[in-house]
Amino acid sequence: MFTGIIEAVGEVVALRGGGLVLAAGGLGSREDPVEIGESVAVNGCCLTVTEAGEGLRFDLSEETLARTSLGGLRAGSRVNLERAMRAGGRFGGHFVQGHVDATAAVVGIETRDDSTVFRFAVPGEYRRYVIDKGSVCLDGISLTAVRPEGEFEVWVIPHTLASTNLGDRRPGDRVNLEVDVLARYVERLLGPGPAGK
C-alpha cells in the first residue's frame, strides 16, 4: 500500500532484458536502507526490488510492460519513487495500491496563477471512476481530479511540480493511471450478483 506522496525522484540507468535499473535518487537512508524484496512504487507501479546497493534493480513482467508506461522509459528518464507505507505511518495522500489500471495521455498544460494545470484524456472504461474533487494517482502522485468530462484536469502547486517528474511531461506523453480503488469496490458491491443483492 502506498499513499501517492513521492519520496524521491530517481533516474533510469538502464531498461533491458526485462529489468529496470535506477539510480535511487536518495530513496532510503543508512539507518533505513531499501532492501531486496521490498516494494517500491516506480511512477506509480508497485515493483519488487531484486538488487539494492548503489542503485536499485526491478524485474518487469510482460503484463507490467503492456499495461504501464514503463516500457517507454529511456536512460536518463526521471521516475517518481515511493516506498510502501509502514503500519502506523503518516497517511498524506489516498489509498494507492500501485496497481496501474491504464495510461492517460497529457492533452494540455497551462499556467494559471501559481498553479500548473495538466489536462489528461482517460480510456473510456475508466472515466466513470474519475469524479470531480475525487482522488486519482498519476505516475504515483496522489492528485485531485477537476472537471472530469471525458478529459479531466489536475491543478499542481509549485512544490509538487518541483518534487516530482511532472515538470518533464509534455502534451502527448503518457502517464500511469490508477483510479481510486474505493470506487471500484463500491461498484463491485453494488453491482449485479450475490454481493450486490
Tab-separated table of C-alpha atoms in Angstrom:
chain	number	residue	atom	x	y	z
A	1	MET	CA	0.000	0.000	0.000
A	2	PHE	CA	1.198	3.483	-0.891
A	3	THR	CA	-0.121	6.991	-0.339
A	4	GLY	CA	0.843	8.830	-3.531
A	5	ILE	CA	3.260	11.147	-1.709
A	6	ILE	CA	6.518	10.992	-3.682
A	7	GLU	CA	9.633	10.450	-1.558
A	8	ALA	CA	12.316	10.835	-4.220
A	9	VAL	CA	12.852	11.216	-7.949
A	10	GLY	CA	15.200	8.608	-9.383
A	11	GLU	CA	16.838	8.265	-12.777
A	12	VAL	CA	16.796	5.344	-15.173
A	13	VAL	CA	20.234	3.819	-15.704
A	14	ALA	CA	19.063	1.018	-17.994
A	15	LEU	CA	15.962	-0.832	-19.175
A	16	ARG	CA	16.897	-4.145	-20.745
A	17	GLY	CA	16.222	-7.861	-20.578
A	18	GLY	CA	13.056	-7.455	-18.529
A	19	GLY	CA	14.932	-5.480	-15.909
A	20	LEU	CA	14.841	-1.836	-14.846
A	21	VAL	CA	17.899	-0.322	-13.158
A	22	LEU	CA	17.607	3.007	-11.351
A	23	ALA	CA	19.814	5.485	-9.572
A	24	ALA	CA	17.662	5.692	-6.447
A	25	GLY	CA	17.600	9.470	-6.028
A	26	GLY	CA	18.143	9.416	-2.261
A	27	LEU	CA	15.417	6.867	-1.522
A	28	GLY	CA	16.142	5.271	1.848
A	29	SER	CA	18.945	6.099	4.241
A	30	ARG	CA	21.852	4.476	6.074
A	31	GLU	CA	19.537	3.840	9.025
A	32	ASP	CA	16.657	2.618	6.821
A	33	PRO	CA	18.045	1.298	3.528
A	34	VAL	CA	15.957	-0.074	0.691
A	35	GLU	CA	16.243	-3.864	0.818
A	36	ILE	CA	15.861	-6.753	-1.626
A	37	GLY	CA	12.251	-7.952	-1.677
A	38	GLU	CA	10.849	-4.557	-0.695
A	39	SER	CA	8.005	-2.984	-2.678
A	40	VAL	CA	8.658	0.386	-4.295
A	41	ALA	CA	6.229	2.346	-6.464
A	42	VAL	CA	8.062	3.445	-9.626
A	43	ASN	CA	5.925	6.008	-11.471
A	44	GLY	CA	3.027	4.522	-9.524
A	45	CYS	CA	3.723	0.888	-10.438
A	46	CYS	CA	4.404	-1.422	-7.485
A	47	LEU	CA	7.653	-3.254	-8.219
A	48	THR	CA	9.808	-5.629	-6.153
A	49	VAL	CA	13.442	-4.721	-5.528
A	50	THR	CA	15.659	-7.544	-6.854
A	51	GLU	CA	19.020	-5.832	-6.298
A	52	ALA	CA	19.854	-2.993	-3.911
A	53	GLY	CA	23.035	-1.047	-3.318
A	54	GLU	CA	24.363	1.874	-5.313
A	55	GLY	CA	21.179	1.630	-7.350
A	56	LEU	CA	18.017	-0.450	-7.475
A	57	ARG	CA	17.015	-3.194	-9.903
A	58	PHE	CA	13.494	-4.433	-10.621
A	59	ASP	CA	12.223	-7.236	-12.862
A	60	LEU	CA	9.412	-6.259	-15.241
A	61	SER	CA	6.817	-8.770	-16.463
A	62	GLU	CA	5.170	-8.642	-19.879
A	63	GLU	CA	1.896	-7.651	-18.145
A	64	THR	CA	3.613	-4.695	-16.447
A	65	LEU	CA	5.168	-3.532	-19.700
A	66	ALA	CA	1.852	-3.890	-21.582
A	67	ARG	CA	-0.312	-2.062	-19.014
A	68	THR	CA	2.032	0.751	-17.948
A	69	SER	CA	4.250	3.406	-19.483
A	70	LEU	CA	7.415	1.828	-18.041
A	71	GLY	CA	8.394	0.262	-21.376
A	72	GLY	CA	8.838	3.761	-22.806
A	73	LEU	CA	11.489	4.760	-20.270
A	74	ARG	CA	14.987	5.509	-21.504
A	75	ALA	CA	18.352	6.021	-19.812
A	76	GLY	CA	18.133	9.396	-18.102
A	77	SER	CA	14.325	9.361	-17.685
A	78	ARG	CA	13.280	10.633	-14.266
A	79	VAL	CA	10.866	8.481	-12.248
A	80	ASN	CA	8.790	9.101	-9.119
A	81	LEU	CA	9.608	6.798	-6.208
A	82	GLU	CA	7.705	5.893	-3.051
A	83	ARG	CA	8.405	3.089	-0.587
A	84	ALA	CA	5.475	1.040	0.698
A	85	MET	CA	3.684	2.581	3.647
A	86	ARG	CA	4.505	1.220	7.092
A	87	ALA	CA	1.752	0.364	9.548
A	88	GLY	CA	1.296	3.392	11.767
A	89	GLY	CA	2.990	5.680	9.238
A	90	ARG	CA	1.758	9.106	8.222
A	91	PHE	CA	-1.012	8.925	5.621
A	92	GLY	CA	-0.816	12.034	3.469
A	93	GLY	CA	-2.431	11.184	0.128
A	94	HIS	CA	-5.021	8.463	-0.558
A	95	PHE	CA	-5.091	4.657	-0.748
A	96	VAL	CA	-2.797	3.724	-3.632
A	97	GLN	CA	-2.132	0.066	-4.441
A	98	GLY	CA	0.496	0.525	-7.107
A	99	HIS	CA	-1.700	-1.498	-9.499
A	100	VAL	CA	-1.807	0.606	-12.662
A	101	ASP	CA	-5.150	0.463	-14.474
A	102	ALA	CA	-4.159	2.138	-17.732
A	103	THR	CA	-2.183	5.020	-19.149
A	104	ALA	CA	-3.616	8.516	-19.559
A	105	ALA	CA	-2.406	10.954	-22.204
A	106	VAL	CA	-1.368	14.523	-21.438
A	107	VAL	CA	-3.522	16.668	-23.725
A	108	GLY	CA	-2.768	20.122	-22.360
A	109	ILE	CA	-0.596	22.079	-19.942
A	110	GLU	CA	-1.047	25.704	-18.917
A	111	THR	CA	-0.117	28.033	-16.092
A	112	ARG	CA	-2.905	29.671	-14.089
A	113	ASP	CA	-1.967	31.925	-11.181
A	114	ASP	CA	0.553	29.907	-9.129
A	115	SER	CA	-0.572	26.504	-10.413
A	116	THR	CA	0.280	24.406	-13.438
A	117	VAL	CA	-2.866	22.840	-14.860
A	118	PHE	CA	-2.474	19.496	-16.617
A	119	ARG	CA	-5.312	18.042	-18.692
A	120	PHE	CA	-5.494	14.287	-19.271
A	121	ALA	CA	-7.509	12.000	-21.546
A	122	VAL	CA	-8.626	8.745	-19.936
A	123	PRO	CA	-9.585	5.480	-21.660
A	124	GLY	CA	-13.400	5.224	-21.815
A	125	GLU	CA	-13.801	2.270	-19.459
A	126	TYR	CA	-12.084	4.197	-16.614
A	127	ARG	CA	-13.895	7.536	-16.979
A	128	ARG	CA	-16.682	6.545	-14.587
A	129	TYR	CA	-14.159	6.232	-11.737
A	130	VAL	CA	-12.861	9.792	-12.106
A	131	ILE	CA	-15.139	12.204	-10.248
A	132	ASP	CA	-14.898	15.934	-9.590
A	133	LYS	CA	-12.725	16.521	-6.498
A	134	GLY	CA	-12.006	12.782	-6.329
A	135	SER	CA	-8.575	11.198	-5.975
A	136	VAL	CA	-6.518	9.872	-8.867
A	137	CYS	CA	-2.967	8.567	-8.933
A	138	LEU	CA	-0.872	9.737	-11.901
A	139	ASP	CA	2.695	8.397	-12.190
A	140	GLY	CA	2.448	7.605	-8.484
A	141	ILE	CA	1.302	11.080	-7.408
A	142	SER	CA	-1.900	11.470	-5.391
A	143	LEU	CA	-3.823	14.268	-7.116
A	144	THR	CA	-7.337	15.700	-7.177
A	145	ALA	CA	-9.351	15.438	-10.387
A	146	VAL	CA	-11.211	18.529	-11.560
A	147	ARG	CA	-13.986	18.787	-14.191
A	148	PRO	CA	-13.949	15.197	-15.495
A	149	GLU	CA	-15.823	15.315	-18.781
A	150	GLY	CA	-14.052	12.766	-20.958
A	151	GLU	CA	-10.850	14.575	-20.039
A	152	PHE	CA	-10.007	15.897	-16.599
A	153	GLU	CA	-7.657	18.449	-15.049
A	154	VAL	CA	-5.309	18.412	-12.093
A	155	TRP	CA	-4.027	21.659	-10.588
A	156	VAL	CA	-0.429	21.225	-9.468
A	157	ILE	CA	1.183	23.530	-6.916
A	158	PRO	CA	4.844	24.584	-7.331
A	159	HIS	CA	6.033	22.243	-4.549
A	160	THR	CA	4.540	19.171	-6.265
A	161	LEU	CA	5.893	20.253	-9.645
A	162	ALA	CA	9.401	20.648	-8.174
A	163	SER	CA	9.278	17.415	-6.116
A	164	THR	CA	8.112	15.049	-8.869
A	165	ASN	CA	8.748	14.373	-12.546
A	166	LEU	CA	5.539	16.129	-13.681
A	167	GLY	CA	7.573	19.082	-14.908
A	168	ASP	CA	9.127	16.750	-17.515
A	169	ARG	CA	5.740	15.977	-19.077
A	170	ARG	CA	4.622	17.406	-22.418
A	171	PRO	CA	1.410	17.038	-24.454
A	172	GLY	CA	1.298	13.571	-25.994
A	173	ASP	CA	3.181	11.928	-23.118
A	174	ARG	CA	1.506	9.025	-21.337
A	175	VAL	CA	1.394	8.623	-17.566
A	176	ASN	CA	0.367	5.690	-15.401
A	177	LEU	CA	-3.178	5.974	-14.069
A	178	GLU	CA	-4.591	4.230	-11.016
A	179	VAL	CA	-8.196	5.116	-10.287
A	180	ASP	CA	-9.492	5.270	-6.722
A	181	VAL	CA	-9.758	1.670	-5.504
A	182	LEU	CA	-12.613	2.571	-3.151
A	183	ALA	CA	-14.797	3.476	-6.140
A	184	ARG	CA	-14.089	0.104	-7.719
A	185	TYR	CA	-15.002	-1.802	-4.560
A	186	VAL	CA	-18.235	0.158	-4.183
A	187	GLU	CA	-19.128	-0.580	-7.810
A	188	ARG	CA	-18.464	-4.282	-7.304
A	189	LEU	CA	-20.508	-4.448	-4.099
A	190	LEU	CA	-23.483	-2.600	-5.585
A	191	GLY	CA	-23.348	-4.362	-8.943
A	192	PRO	CA	-25.312	-7.445	-10.012
A	193	GLY	CA	-24.630	-10.740	-8.292
A	194	PRO	CA	-24.725	-12.092	-4.737
A	195	ALA	CA	-22.618	-9.267	-3.250
A	196	GLY	CA	-24.867	-6.598	-4.779
A	197	LYS	CA	-28.225	-8.052	-3.666
